[in-house]
Amino acid sequence: MASVSPSLLSADFGNLDRDVEMLNNSEADFMHIDVMDGVFVPNISFGFPVIKFIEKTARKPLDVHLMIVDPQRYVNQVRDCGAAIMNVHYEACTHLHRVVQQIKQAGMKAAVTLNPATPVMMLEDIITELDMVLLMSVNPGFGGQSFIPETLKKVARLRRLIDESGSRAMIEIDGGINEITGAEAVKAGADILVAGNYVFGSSDPIKTISLLHSL
Ligand code: DX5
Ligand code: ZN
């Protein structure tokens, strides 16, 4: 059984309340919130006012994925938006260890995200400090891209690193997840599936979330 974190990047922003309520009534375990700054990634999504709006009605923990430079500047603001998990990119943090401590001190779960080209071993010396590792299975910036199959080997490598180190970190995977790629990711050792297009583009999102949940 996989946990599911549907990405609101693919929601209908004209009907955000309706889509958040749909997730409340689904088997989703989290709500995945993608923040893009147009610098770290070649796209801009939304910022704190929108997250606060989501938080007002959300009844699932907010899994906030920051695709921004210098995320340590925003730890308290992310916390004040009601985030349960703060995801920062390895590639965006010069002093990753410090950022992870700051996130935990602020009362959130600390997650580190790796881009497709960043090897899992870069987390070897910090893995026991982490609550979650998010592996990108597309290059971040856009929803609806195709799954990069090499990510499956990274999931297996990360699973080994976590099990051998005694870390309790969960493995989340993000990008191009559907019924097929999701099943492969779970088989390789992933705990949480992020899905945007597959959920919100489906004719029955609640059923699609249940399907991913059953993998
Ligand atoms: C990509 C984002 C993802 C995205 C996933 O940069 O981090 O969370 O919304 O979308 P799909 O599932 O459509 O690939
Ligand atoms: Zn994401």
PDB file of C-alpha atoms and ligand atoms in Angstrom, residues 7-10 32-34 36 41 65 67 89 134 136 138-146 174-177 194-199, ligand 1:
ATOM      1  CA  SER A   7      -0.071  17.660  -6.569  1.00  0.00           C
ATOM      2  CA  LEU A   8      -2.317  20.710  -6.593  1.00  0.00           C
ATOM      3  CA  LEU A   9      -0.187  22.152  -9.413  1.00  0.00           C
ATOM      4  CA  SER A  10      -2.603  20.367 -11.746  1.00  0.00           C
ATOM      5  CA  HIS A  32       1.535  18.193  -2.449  1.00  0.00           C
ATOM      6  CA  ILE A  33       2.148  21.900  -2.963  1.00  0.00           C
ATOM      7  CA  ASP A  34       4.640  22.919  -5.687  1.00  0.00           C
ATOM      8  CA  MET A  36       8.381  27.550  -8.204  1.00  0.00           C
ATOM      9  CA  VAL A  41      13.255  26.134 -12.263  1.00  0.00           C
ATOM     10  CA  HIS A  65       7.911  21.180  -2.304  1.00  0.00           C
ATOM     11  CA  MET A  67      11.620  24.603  -6.161  1.00  0.00           C
ATOM     12  CA  HIS A  89      16.260  20.819  -3.006  1.00  0.00           C
ATOM     13  CA  LEU A 134      11.956  13.142  -2.491  1.00  0.00           C
ATOM     14  CA  MET A 136      12.433  13.727  -8.821  1.00  0.00           C
ATOM     15  CA  VAL A 138      11.261  14.362 -14.088  1.00  0.00           C
ATOM     16  CA  ASN A 139      13.246  17.582 -14.262  1.00  0.00           C
ATOM     17  CA  PRO A 140      11.285  19.902 -11.973  1.00  0.00           C
ATOM     18  CA  GLY A 141       9.329  22.833 -13.327  1.00  0.00           C
ATOM     19  CA  PHE A 142       6.268  21.443 -15.046  1.00  0.00           C
ATOM     20  CA  GLY A 143       3.485  18.947 -14.531  1.00  0.00           C
ATOM     21  CA  GLY A 144       2.606  16.368 -17.153  1.00  0.00           C
ATOM     22  CA  GLN A 145       6.141  15.254 -18.111  1.00  0.00           C
ATOM     23  CA  SER A 146       7.253  11.669 -18.794  1.00  0.00           C
ATOM     24  CA  ASP A 174       7.531  12.933  -7.984  1.00  0.00           C
ATOM     25  CA  GLY A 175       6.978  13.310 -11.727  1.00  0.00           C
ATOM     26  CA  GLY A 176       5.204  11.263 -14.377  1.00  0.00           C
ATOM     27  CA  ILE A 177       3.557   8.958 -11.849  1.00  0.00           C
ATOM     28  CA  VAL A 194       3.149  12.298  -5.893  1.00  0.00           C
ATOM     29  CA  ALA A 195       0.769  12.604  -8.831  1.00  0.00           C
ATOM     30  CA  GLY A 196      -0.530  15.725 -10.537  1.00  0.00           C
ATOM     31  CA  ASN A 197      -1.723  15.199 -14.059  1.00  0.00           C
ATOM     32  CA  TYR A 198      -2.731  11.581 -13.534  1.00  0.00           C
ATOM     33  CA  VAL A 199      -5.086  12.556 -10.705  1.00  0.00           C
TER      34      VAL A 199
HETATM   35  C1  DX5 B   1       7.172  19.050 -11.056  1.00  0.00           C
HETATM   36  C2  DX5 B   1       6.448  19.065  -9.732  1.00  0.00           C
HETATM   37  C3  DX5 B   1       5.530  17.920  -9.589  1.00  0.00           C
HETATM   38  C4  DX5 B   1       4.425  17.903 -10.591  1.00  0.00           C
HETATM   39  C5  DX5 B   1       4.079  16.476 -10.857  1.00  0.00           C
HETATM   40  O1  DX5 B   1       8.100  20.046 -11.102  1.00  0.00           O
HETATM   41  O2  DX5 B   1       7.377  18.992  -8.664  1.00  0.00           O
HETATM   42  O3  DX5 B   1       5.022  17.788  -8.269  1.00  0.00           O
HETATM   43  O4  DX5 B   1       3.282  18.610 -10.203  1.00  0.00           O
HETATM   44  O5  DX5 B   1       3.197  16.458 -11.906  1.00  0.00           O
HETATM   45  P1  DX5 B   1       2.898  15.162 -12.761  1.00  0.00           P
HETATM   46  O6  DX5 B   1       2.393  14.120 -11.820  1.00  0.00           O
HETATM   47  O7  DX5 B   1       1.866  15.658 -13.712  1.00  0.00           O
HETATM   48  O8  DX5 B   1       4.189  14.764 -13.435  1.00  0.00           O
END
